[in-house]
XYZ file of C-alpha atoms in Angstrom:
114
model
C -39.908 40.103 -71.991
C -42.350 40.255 -69.086
C -41.800 37.562 -66.520
C -43.131 36.448 -63.130
C -41.027 34.066 -61.045
C -42.374 32.414 -57.897
C -40.217 31.234 -55.010
C -40.596 30.106 -51.408
C -42.571 26.910 -51.839
C -41.751 23.590 -50.266
C -42.954 20.913 -47.863
C -44.233 21.786 -44.394
C -46.270 20.148 -41.652
C -49.828 21.204 -40.803
C -49.904 24.362 -38.714
C -46.627 25.697 -40.071
C -46.067 28.732 -42.293
C -44.592 29.620 -45.653
C -44.102 32.861 -47.514
C -44.312 32.811 -51.282
C -42.689 35.526 -53.360
C -43.352 36.529 -56.947
C -40.718 38.700 -58.575
C -41.811 40.639 -61.650
C -39.677 42.011 -64.441
C -40.415 43.643 -67.764
C -43.805 45.012 -66.686
C -45.205 48.207 -65.178
C -45.647 46.563 -61.814
C -47.161 49.492 -59.910
C -49.965 49.746 -62.483
C -50.750 46.031 -62.443
C -53.241 44.037 -60.434
C -51.612 40.978 -58.883
C -53.021 37.726 -57.563
C -52.187 34.247 -56.386
C -54.006 31.212 -57.737
C -53.620 27.559 -56.887
C -54.460 24.227 -58.461
C -54.660 20.988 -56.524
C -54.552 17.566 -58.203
C -57.867 16.807 -59.880
C -59.258 20.286 -59.221
C -59.666 23.471 -61.214
C -57.402 26.435 -60.702
C -58.853 28.847 -58.152
C -58.185 32.385 -56.995
C -56.539 32.438 -53.564
C -55.845 36.132 -53.025
C -55.702 39.335 -55.025
C -54.202 42.756 -54.445
C -55.305 45.493 -56.790
C -54.069 48.863 -57.963
C -56.737 50.626 -55.865
C -55.412 48.938 -52.719
C -58.253 46.485 -52.228
C -57.387 42.946 -51.172
C -59.591 39.902 -51.581
C -59.257 36.349 -50.319
C -60.891 33.024 -50.920
C -63.112 32.023 -48.011
C -60.937 28.970 -47.412
C -57.831 31.059 -46.654
C -59.241 34.258 -45.133
C -57.673 34.907 -41.745
C -54.726 32.623 -42.470
C -53.183 34.082 -45.640
C -52.056 37.648 -46.309
C -51.222 39.112 -49.702
C -48.954 42.140 -49.959
C -46.823 43.924 -52.513
C -43.635 45.941 -52.531
C -43.691 48.163 -55.592
C -40.084 49.252 -55.043
C -39.015 45.613 -55.360
C -41.561 44.662 -58.043
C -42.583 41.767 -55.821
C -45.854 40.376 -54.503
C -45.963 38.083 -51.473
C -48.314 35.524 -50.004
C -47.814 34.867 -46.313
C -49.437 31.534 -45.491
C -49.994 30.698 -41.825
C -51.715 27.774 -40.121
C -51.313 25.677 -43.228
C -53.630 22.729 -43.759
C -53.273 19.620 -45.935
C -56.007 20.992 -48.194
C -53.717 23.923 -49.021
C -51.501 21.516 -50.942
C -51.370 22.707 -54.542
C -49.279 24.340 -57.203
C -49.431 28.077 -56.585
C -49.308 30.524 -59.485
C -48.632 34.238 -59.562
C -50.664 36.345 -62.005
C -50.506 39.959 -63.080
C -52.770 41.879 -65.391
C -53.424 45.372 -66.686
C -55.004 44.814 -70.065
C -52.156 42.370 -70.631
C -52.007 39.149 -68.635
C -48.965 37.274 -67.372
C -48.565 34.078 -65.355
C -45.674 32.629 -63.414
C -44.500 29.061 -63.867
C -46.077 27.804 -60.639
C -44.503 26.519 -57.436
C -45.395 23.481 -55.331
C -46.660 23.800 -51.772
C -47.147 20.534 -49.896
C -48.635 20.373 -46.411
C -48.306 16.920 -44.900
C -47.258 15.068 -41.774
């Protein structure tokens, strides 16, 4: 069965950093587009960052310059390095992969608060 499992979330203070990981299994990872989404309380789920098979990366305006998405095809893992975190980054973060098929992770909480 295809599966995506997020890790690396937690509680940090504003200005600090976290790195999220998404480990994939049961899929052709190198042929899949990957992305991170997030959903804050009372808000719709939004695209945070994407990394595509052609090498292009895209970021939401709210995180550009602070977040970096990357992938390690040998490890079947996609990462989201989050620097200079702000309280408005607080959300459940979800990993997504697609290539005709579509697969979501379970989500992981990131809380930025003093």
